[in-house]
CSV table of C-alpha atoms and ligand atoms in Angstrom, one decimal:
chain,number,residue,atom,x,y,z
A,1,MET,CA,-13.0,18.7,9.7
A,2,ARG,CA,-11.7,19.8,12.9
A,3,SER,CA,-9.4,22.7,13.0
A,4,SER,CA,-7.0,21.2,14.9
A,5,ALA,CA,-6.5,18.4,12.1
A,6,LEU,CA,-5.5,20.1,9.7
A,7,GLU,CA,-1.7,19.3,10.8
A,8,TRP,CA,-2.5,16.2,9.4
A,9,LEU,CA,-3.0,17.2,5.6
A,10,ARG,CA,-0.7,18.0,2.4
A,11,ASP,CA,-1.6,19.7,-1.0
A,12,PRO,CA,-1.9,16.8,-2.6
A,13,GLN,CA,-0.3,18.1,-5.4
A,14,ASP,CA,3.0,18.5,-4.0
A,15,GLY,CA,3.0,17.6,-0.1
A,16,ARG,CA,3.2,21.0,1.4
A,17,PRO,CA,1.0,21.7,4.4
A,18,LEU,CA,-1.8,23.4,3.8
A,19,THR,CA,-3.4,26.7,5.5
A,20,VAL,CA,-7.0,28.2,5.8
A,21,ALA,CA,-7.8,30.7,3.7
A,22,GLU,CA,-9.3,34.2,5.5
A,23,GLY,CA,-13.0,34.3,6.4
A,24,ALA,CA,-13.7,30.6,7.0
A,25,THR,CA,-16.4,29.8,9.2
A,26,ILE,CA,-15.4,27.8,12.3
A,27,VAL,CA,-18.2,26.7,14.5
A,28,ASP,CA,-17.2,25.0,17.8
A,29,GLY,CA,-13.5,24.3,16.2
A,30,VAL,CA,-15.0,22.6,13.1
A,31,LEU,CA,-14.4,24.1,9.5
A,32,VAL,CA,-17.3,24.3,8.1
A,33,GLU,CA,-17.0,26.3,5.4
A,34,GLY,CA,-14.1,28.1,3.4
A,35,GLU,CA,-11.3,27.0,1.6
A,36,LEU,CA,-7.9,25.4,2.3
A,37,VAL,CA,-4.8,26.9,0.4
A,38,GLY,CA,-2.1,24.8,-1.3
A,39,THR,CA,0.7,26.3,-3.4
A,40,MET,CA,-1.1,26.2,-6.9
A,41,ARG,CA,-4.9,25.9,-5.8
A,42,ARG,CA,-7.6,26.2,-3.6
A,43,TYR,CA,-9.6,23.4,-2.2
A,44,ALA,CA,-13.3,24.3,-1.1
A,45,ILE,CA,-14.2,22.9,2.0
A,46,ARG,CA,-18.7,22.6,2.3
A,47,ASP,CA,-20.4,21.1,5.3
A,48,GLY,CA,-17.1,20.8,7.2
A,49,VAL,CA,-15.4,18.5,4.4
A,50,PRO,CA,-12.4,19.7,2.1
A,51,ASP,CA,-11.9,18.8,-1.2
A,52,LEU,CA,-8.7,17.5,-1.6
A,53,ALA,CA,-9.9,16.1,-5.4
A,54,PRO,CA,-11.4,18.8,-7.5
A,55,ASP,CA,-13.7,17.8,-10.4
A,56,GLU,CA,-10.8,19.0,-12.4
A,57,THR,CA,-7.9,17.2,-11.2
A,58,LEU,CA,-9.5,13.8,-11.9
A,59,PHE,CA,-9.6,11.8,-15.3
A,60,GLY,CA,-10.7,8.5,-16.9
A,61,THR,CA,-11.3,5.9,-13.9
A,62,ALA,CA,-11.7,8.2,-11.4
A,63,ARG,CA,-13.8,10.9,-13.3
A,64,PHE,CA,-16.0,8.2,-13.9
A,65,ALA,CA,-15.5,6.7,-10.3
A,66,ARG,CA,-16.9,10.1,-8.8
A,67,GLY,CA,-20.3,10.0,-11.8
A,68,TYR,CA,-20.8,6.4,-10.5
A,69,TYR,CA,-21.1,6.9,-6.7
A,70,ARG,CA,-23.0,10.1,-7.4
A,71,GLY,CA,-25.6,8.0,-9.0
A,72,ILE,CA,-25.8,5.1,-6.5
A,73,ALA,CA,-25.1,7.4,-3.1
A,74,ASP,CA,-28.9,7.6,-2.1
A,75,SER,CA,-29.5,4.2,-2.0
A,76,TYR,CA,-26.2,2.6,-1.6
A,77,ASP,CA,-26.9,1.7,2.3
A,78,GLU,CA,-30.2,-0.5,0.8
A,79,THR,CA,-28.5,-2.1,-1.5
A,80,VAL,CA,-25.3,-3.3,0.0
A,81,HIS,CA,-26.4,-6.4,1.7
A,82,VAL,CA,-26.5,-8.1,-1.6
A,83,THR,CA,-22.3,-8.2,-1.5
A,84,PHE,CA,-22.9,-10.8,1.2
A,85,ASP,CA,-25.9,-12.1,0.8
A,86,LEU,CA,-24.3,-14.1,-2.4
A,87,TYR,CA,-22.4,-15.9,-0.6
A,88,GLY,CA,-24.5,-16.6,2.6
A,89,ASP,CA,-22.4,-14.6,4.8
A,90,THR,CA,-24.0,-11.4,7.0
A,91,GLU,CA,-22.7,-7.8,6.3
A,92,ASP,CA,-22.3,-7.9,10.1
A,93,GLY,CA,-20.2,-10.7,10.2
A,94,PHE,CA,-18.1,-10.1,7.8
A,95,ARG,CA,-17.0,-6.6,8.5
A,96,GLU,CA,-16.3,-7.3,11.8
A,97,THR,CA,-14.0,-10.2,11.1
A,98,LEU,CA,-12.4,-7.6,8.8
A,99,VAL,CA,-12.0,-5.1,10.9
A,100,ASP,CA,-10.7,-7.5,13.6
A,101,ARG,CA,-7.9,-8.3,10.7
A,102,LEU,CA,-6.7,-5.1,10.7
A,103,GLY,CA,-5.6,-5.5,14.6
A,104,VAL,CA,-6.3,-1.9,15.8
A,105,ARG,CA,-5.6,-0.7,19.2
A,106,PRO,CA,-7.3,1.9,21.7
A,107,GLY,CA,-5.4,5.2,20.8
A,108,ASP,CA,-4.6,4.7,16.9
A,109,ARG,CA,-5.0,7.1,14.5
A,110,VAL,CA,-6.7,5.2,11.8
A,111,LEU,CA,-7.6,6.0,7.9
A,112,GLU,CA,-10.8,4.5,6.5
A,113,LEU,CA,-9.2,4.5,2.5
A,114,SER,CA,-12.9,4.7,0.3
A,115,ALA,CA,-14.7,4.8,3.3
A,116,GLY,CA,-18.1,5.1,1.4
A,117,THR,CA,-21.3,5.8,3.2
A,118,GLY,CA,-19.4,4.6,6.8
A,119,ARG,CA,-20.4,1.0,7.0
A,120,ASP,CA,-17.1,0.1,8.7
A,121,SER,CA,-16.2,3.6,10.4
A,122,GLU,CA,-18.2,2.3,13.5
A,123,ARG,CA,-16.8,-1.0,13.9
A,124,LEU,CA,-13.3,1.1,13.8
A,125,LEU,CA,-14.3,4.0,16.2
A,126,ARG,CA,-15.5,1.3,18.9
A,127,ARG,CA,-11.8,-0.5,18.6
A,128,LEU,CA,-10.3,2.9,18.8
A,129,GLY,CA,-11.5,4.5,22.3
A,130,ALA,CA,-12.1,7.6,23.5
A,131,HIS,CA,-8.0,8.7,22.4
A,132,GLY,CA,-8.0,7.5,19.0
A,133,HIS,CA,-8.7,9.5,15.9
A,134,LEU,CA,-10.4,8.3,12.4
A,135,TRP,CA,-10.0,10.1,9.2
A,136,LEU,CA,-12.2,9.1,6.9
A,137,LEU,CA,-11.7,9.5,2.9
A,138,ASP,CA,-13.6,9.1,-0.6
A,139,LEU,CA,-13.2,10.6,-4.0
A,140,SER,CA,-17.7,10.5,-4.2
A,141,PRO,CA,-18.7,13.5,-1.8
A,142,ASP,CA,-21.8,11.9,-2.4
A,143,MET,CA,-21.1,9.0,-0.4
A,144,LEU,CA,-19.5,10.6,2.6
A,145,ARG,CA,-22.4,12.8,3.1
A,146,HIS,CA,-23.5,9.7,4.4
A,147,ALA,CA,-20.9,8.8,6.5
A,148,ALA,CA,-20.7,12.6,8.2
A,149,ASP,CA,-24.8,11.4,9.2
A,150,ARG,CA,-24.1,8.9,10.0
A,151,LEU,CA,-20.6,9.9,12.3
A,152,ARG,CA,-22.7,12.6,13.8
A,153,ASP,CA,-22.3,11.8,17.0
A,154,ALA,CA,-18.9,9.7,16.8
A,155,PRO,CA,-17.4,9.7,20.7
A,156,VAL,CA,-14.2,9.4,19.2
A,157,PRO,CA,-12.5,12.4,16.9
A,158,VAL,CA,-13.4,11.6,13.5
A,159,ASP,CA,-12.7,13.7,10.4
A,160,LEU,CA,-13.7,13.4,7.0
A,161,CYS,CA,-12.5,14.7,3.6
A,162,VAL,CA,-12.8,14.0,-0.5
A,163,GLY,CA,-9.7,12.8,-1.7
A,164,ASN,CA,-8.5,10.5,-4.6
A,165,ALA,CA,-6.0,7.2,-3.5
A,166,ALA,CA,-3.4,7.8,-5.9
A,167,ALA,CA,-2.6,11.1,-4.3
A,168,LEU,CA,-3.4,10.8,-0.3
A,169,PRO,CA,-3.8,14.2,1.2
A,170,PHE,CA,-1.9,13.4,4.1
A,171,ALA,CA,1.6,13.8,5.8
A,172,ASP,CA,4.3,10.4,5.6
A,173,ASP,CA,4.0,8.4,8.8
A,174,ALA,CA,0.5,10.0,9.9
A,175,PHE,CA,-1.5,6.9,10.9
A,176,ASP,CA,-1.0,3.5,12.5
A,177,ALA,CA,-3.4,1.9,10.7
A,178,LEU,CA,-4.9,1.9,7.1
A,179,PHE,CA,-8.3,0.0,5.9
A,180,CYS,CA,-9.4,-0.2,2.9
A,181,PHE,CA,-12.8,-2.4,1.6
A,182,THR,CA,-13.7,-2.5,-1.7
A,183,GLY,CA,-12.1,1.1,-3.3
A,184,VAL,CA,-8.7,-0.7,-4.6
A,185,GLY,CA,-10.4,-2.2,-7.4
A,186,HIS,CA,-11.4,1.8,-8.8
A,187,PHE,CA,-8.4,3.1,-8.4
A,188,PRO,CA,-6.7,4.6,-11.4
A,189,ASP,CA,-3.0,3.9,-10.9
A,190,LEU,CA,-3.2,1.1,-8.5
A,191,ARG,CA,0.7,1.1,-7.8
A,192,ARG,CA,0.6,4.7,-6.9
A,193,ALA,CA,-2.3,4.1,-4.6
A,194,LEU,CA,-0.6,1.2,-3.3
A,195,ALA,CA,2.5,3.5,-2.4
A,196,GLU,CA,0.3,6.2,-1.1
A,197,MET,CA,-0.8,3.4,1.5
A,198,GLY,CA,2.4,2.6,2.5
A,199,ARG,CA,4.0,6.0,2.9
A,200,VAL,CA,0.8,7.6,4.8
A,201,VAL,CA,1.7,4.7,7.8
A,202,ARG,CA,4.0,5.1,9.8
A,203,PRO,CA,6.8,2.3,10.4
A,204,GLY,CA,5.2,-0.7,12.2
A,205,GLY,CA,2.0,0.3,11.5
A,206,ARG,CA,-0.8,-1.6,9.3
A,207,VAL,CA,-2.2,-2.0,6.2
A,208,LEU,CA,-5.1,-4.1,5.0
A,209,PHE,CA,-7.3,-4.3,2.1
A,210,CYS,CA,-9.6,-6.2,-0.1
A,211,GLU,CA,-11.4,-6.3,-3.1
A,212,LYS,CA,-12.9,-8.8,-5.9
A,213,ASN,CA,-11.5,-11.7,-7.2
A,214,VAL,CA,-12.0,-15.1,-8.7
A,215,PRO,CA,-8.6,-16.6,-7.8
A,216,PRO,CA,-7.4,-18.5,-10.8
A,217,TRP,CA,-8.3,-21.6,-9.5
A,218,LEU,CA,-12.0,-21.0,-9.8
A,219,ARG,CA,-12.1,-18.8,-13.1
A,220,ASP,CA,-13.0,-22.0,-15.2
A,221,THR,CA,-16.0,-23.1,-12.7
A,222,THR,CA,-19.3,-22.4,-13.6
A,223,TYR,CA,-19.3,-20.3,-10.5
A,224,GLY,CA,-16.3,-17.7,-11.2
A,225,ARG,CA,-17.7,-17.2,-14.6
A,226,ILE,CA,-21.3,-16.1,-13.2
A,227,LEU,CA,-19.3,-13.7,-11.1
A,228,ILE,CA,-17.0,-12.3,-13.9
A,229,ASN,CA,-20.1,-12.3,-16.2
A,230,ASN,CA,-22.1,-9.6,-13.8
A,231,ASN,CA,-19.3,-7.8,-12.8
A,232,PRO,CA,-15.7,-7.9,-14.7
A,233,MET,CA,-13.7,-6.6,-11.6
A,234,PHE,CA,-14.0,-9.9,-10.4
A,235,ALA,CA,-11.6,-10.9,-13.3
A,236,ASP,CA,-8.8,-8.2,-12.1
A,237,PRO,CA,-5.8,-9.4,-11.0
A,238,VAL,CA,-4.6,-9.4,-7.4
A,239,PRO,CA,-2.1,-6.4,-6.9
A,240,LEU,CA,1.2,-8.2,-5.5
A,241,THR,CA,3.8,-7.2,-8.1
A,242,ASP,CA,2.5,-3.7,-7.1
A,243,LEU,CA,2.6,-3.6,-3.3
A,244,PRO,CA,5.4,-1.4,-1.8
A,245,VAL,CA,9.0,-2.5,-0.8
A,246,CYS,CA,8.1,-1.6,2.6
A,247,ALA,CA,5.5,-4.3,2.8
A,248,ARG,CA,6.3,-6.7,5.3
A,249,ASN,CA,4.5,-10.2,6.7
A,250,VAL,CA,2.1,-10.0,3.6
A,251,ARG,CA,-1.0,-11.9,4.1
A,252,VAL,CA,-3.3,-13.3,1.2
A,253,GLN,CA,-6.4,-14.8,1.8
A,254,TRP,CA,-9.4,-15.2,-0.3
A,255,LEU,CA,-12.5,-14.6,2.0
A,256,LEU,CA,-16.4,-13.6,1.5
A,257,GLY,CA,-17.1,-16.4,-1.1
A,258,ASN,CA,-13.6,-17.6,-1.9
A,259,VAL,CA,-13.8,-14.8,-4.6
A,260,HIS,CA,-12.5,-11.2,-2.3
A,261,TYR,CA,-8.7,-11.3,-1.5
A,262,VAL,CA,-7.7,-9.6,1.7
A,263,ILE,CA,-4.5,-8.5,1.6
A,264,ASP,CA,-2.5,-7.2,5.0
A,265,TYR,CA,0.8,-6.8,6.0
A,266,ASP,CA,2.8,-4.4,8.4
A,267,VAL,CA,4.8,-1.3,7.3
A,268,GLY,CA,8.3,-1.8,7.3
A,269,GLU,CA,11.4,0.9,6.5
A,270,GLY,CA,13.0,0.5,3.3
A,271,GLU,CA,13.9,-2.7,2.1
A,272,PRO,CA,14.3,-5.6,4.4
A,273,VAL,CA,17.9,-6.3,5.7
A,274,GLY,CA,19.4,-9.9,5.4
A,275,ASN,CA,22.7,-10.7,7.2
A,276,PHE,CA,24.6,-11.0,4.3
A,277,ASP,CA,27.6,-11.0,6.1
A,278,LEU,CA,27.1,-14.5,7.3
A,279,ASP,CA,30.4,-17.3,6.6
A,280,LEU,CA,28.6,-20.3,4.8
A,281,PRO,CA,29.5,-23.9,5.3
A,282,GLY,CA,30.2,-25.6,2.2
A,283,TYR,CA,32.3,-26.1,-0.7
A,284,ARG,CA,31.5,-22.9,-2.5
A,285,GLY,CA,31.8,-20.9,0.8
A,286,GLY,CA,32.1,-17.2,1.0
A,287,THR,CA,28.9,-15.6,2.5
A,288,PHE,CA,26.2,-13.8,0.2
A,289,ASN,CA,27.4,-10.5,0.1
A,290,THR,CA,30.5,-11.9,-1.7
A,291,ARG,CA,28.7,-14.5,-3.8
A,292,TYR,CA,26.9,-10.8,-5.3
A,293,TYR,CA,29.3,-7.7,-4.8
A,294,GLY,CA,32.3,-10.3,-5.4
A,295,ARG,CA,32.1,-11.7,-8.9
A,296,LEU,CA,34.9,-11.2,-11.2
A,297,GLU,CA,35.6,-11.8,-15.1
A,298,GLY,CA,35.2,-15.5,-16.0
A,299,VAL,CA,38.8,-17.3,-16.2
A,300,THR,CA,39.3,-20.8,-18.9
A,301,PRO,CA,37.6,-23.5,-18.6
A,302,GLN,CA,40.9,-25.2,-17.8
A,303,ALA,CA,41.5,-22.5,-15.2
A,304,LYS,CA,38.8,-23.5,-13.3
A,305,ALA,CA,39.1,-26.7,-13.2
A,306,LEU,CA,42.1,-26.2,-11.8
A,307,TYR,CA,41.3,-23.9,-9.1
A,308,GLU,CA,38.5,-26.3,-7.8
A,309,ARG,CA,40.9,-29.0,-7.6
A,310,ALA,CA,43.6,-26.8,-5.8
A,311,ALA,CA,40.7,-25.4,-3.7
A,312,ALA,CA,39.6,-29.2,-2.9
A,313,ALA,CA,43.3,-30.4,-2.0
A,314,ARG,CA,43.7,-27.2,0.3
A,315,GLY,CA,40.5,-28.1,1.8
A,316,GLU,CA,39.1,-24.9,2.0
A,317,SER,CA,36.3,-23.7,0.0
A,318,LEU,CA,35.8,-22.4,-3.3
A,319,HIS,CA,35.6,-18.8,-2.0
A,320,ALA,CA,38.1,-19.2,0.6
A,321,TRP,CA,40.8,-20.2,-1.6
A,322,LEU,CA,39.8,-17.6,-4.7
A,323,ASP,CA,40.0,-15.2,-2.4
A,324,ARG,CA,43.5,-15.5,-1.0
A,325,VAL,CA,44.9,-16.4,-4.4
A,326,VAL,CA,43.7,-13.2,-6.3
A,327,ARG,CA,44.3,-11.0,-2.9
A,328,SER,CA,48.2,-12.4,-2.5
A,329,ALA,CA,48.5,-12.3,-6.4
A,330,ALA,CA,47.1,-8.5,-6.6
A,331,GLU,CA,48.8,-7.6,-3.8
A,332,ALA,CA,52.5,-8.8,-4.6
A,333,ASP,CA,51.6,-7.0,-8.2
A,334,LEU,CA,50.5,-3.6,-6.3
A,335,SER,CA,53.5,-3.7,-4.3
A,336,GLY,CA,56.5,-3.9,-7.6
A,337,ASP,CA,57.5,-0.8,-9.5
A,338,GLY,CA,54.7,0.1,-11.7
A,339,ASP,CA,54.8,-2.4,-14.5
A,340,ALA,CA,51.4,-3.8,-12.6
A,341,GLY,CA,49.7,-0.5,-13.1
A,342,PRO,CA,47.1,-0.7,-15.4
A,343,VAL,CA,47.8,-1.2,-19.2
A,344,ALA,CA,46.4,1.0,-21.8
A,345,GLY,CA,42.6,-0.3,-23.0
A,346,ASP,CA,42.7,-2.7,-19.6
A,347,GLU,CA,40.4,0.0,-17.4
A,348,ALA,CA,37.6,-0.9,-15.7
A,349,PRO,CA,34.6,-1.1,-17.7
A,350,THR,CA,31.9,1.5,-16.5
A,351,GLY,CA,28.6,2.5,-17.5
A,352,PRO,CA,26.0,-0.1,-19.3
A,353,GLY,CA,27.0,-2.7,-21.7
A,354,ALA,CA,30.6,-2.4,-20.3
A,355,GLY,CA,32.5,-6.1,-21.3
B,1,SAM,C1,-18.1,-0.2,-3.6
B,1,SAM,S1,-17.7,1.2,-2.3
B,1,SAM,C2,-17.2,1.2,-1.2
B,1,SAM,C3,-17.5,1.8,0.2
B,1,SAM,C4,-17.2,1.4,1.4
B,1,SAM,N1,-16.0,0.9,2.2
B,1,SAM,C5,-18.1,0.0,2.0
B,1,SAM,O1,-17.2,-1.0,2.3
B,1,SAM,O2,-18.9,0.3,2.3
B,1,SAM,C6,-16.3,1.6,-3.3
B,1,SAM,C7,-15.8,3.3,-2.5
B,1,SAM,O3,-14.6,3.4,-3.3
B,1,SAM,C8,-14.8,5.0,-3.4
B,1,SAM,N2,-13.3,5.6,-4.5
B,1,SAM,C9,-13.6,4.9,-6.0
B,1,SAM,N3,-12.6,5.3,-6.7
B,1,SAM,C10,-11.6,6.2,-5.4
B,1,SAM,C11,-10.6,7.0,-5.4
B,1,SAM,N4,-10.0,6.9,-7.0
B,1,SAM,N5,-10.1,7.3,-4.2
B,1,SAM,C12,-10.4,6.9,-3.0
B,1,SAM,N6,-12.1,6.4,-3.3
B,1,SAM,C13,-12.4,6.3,-4.3
B,1,SAM,C14,-16.2,5.0,-4.2
B,1,SAM,O4,-16.1,6.6,-4.0
B,1,SAM,C15,-17.0,4.0,-2.8
B,1,SAM,O5,-17.2,5.3,-2.2
């Protein structure tokens, strides 16, 4: 990691900036060995890669994943082609299509999450141009070691760190885009990881991730059953309910053998905004906001029938009639000499279960 890249990093435990401990080895602006100092702990830097997910912070699935990828890191590059051969696709063709879909532009700052041995990294770099910047994060230092070798002479600034998707060690809005191919299925707390992905990409940026999944319409086929039998991750659900509120223009598509979902979206800010004060034509009238915020207590069925007839007789929408009548009756009562004040026990209900 270049020391200038420190500004991007945050302590995954509390989101605060990190500092470099005294005595660190820096060669040509690259932090090679030493420690990063957070509020509550220090993080080792080995061979230029800070470990922001030390073993003692990992439990369950994450601990398992680190051990699993330690075991296969050295053979991963030789065997990964099977993932594509199984469906008559080529690794090169599919990965290029997926990276294209992210829509990275020259000069962008991109996070490749669960980058593994860096098989998509060069493809991303090619699209970033000389002024772009790529960060690689993976839970497995063993996988990242191969990525570091692959990218040693990269023409674009590249920084690597060990980290956990459930607590990304980056500042809010740090990236223009985030890319993740077949990492999501390993994440220990998927909802949190998806929130983190939305947090570190700036509004207007893009997120794309792809993972195994036999879709519902293929579950009862021999094809689907063979895949799930071989790897139960094919039965994991598509995490649509875990997407963050900031996700806009979400696209979901099943590619690569029709058994890998790809979700990509634009990052927005907070909830979408609707034009909910727009006057609605027709019998009910009002606006989406009056219907949502202006709900009143119920009335008797007889009163309701009268109100509908009266509105029709006046040629008003239900909303217009009700709003006018309630308003004028309330104003008349409130302008009286006090006899319209709240009657004891008639105060507006408050709190859960009121009414
Ligand atoms: C199937 S490999 C994919 C690697 C690479 N994206 C590729 O396309 O070849 C899954 C990667 O997810 C990483 N991973 C697993 N759990 C993770 C987590 N909690 N946070 C970040 N990465 C994780 C693994 O270490 C592994 O490198």
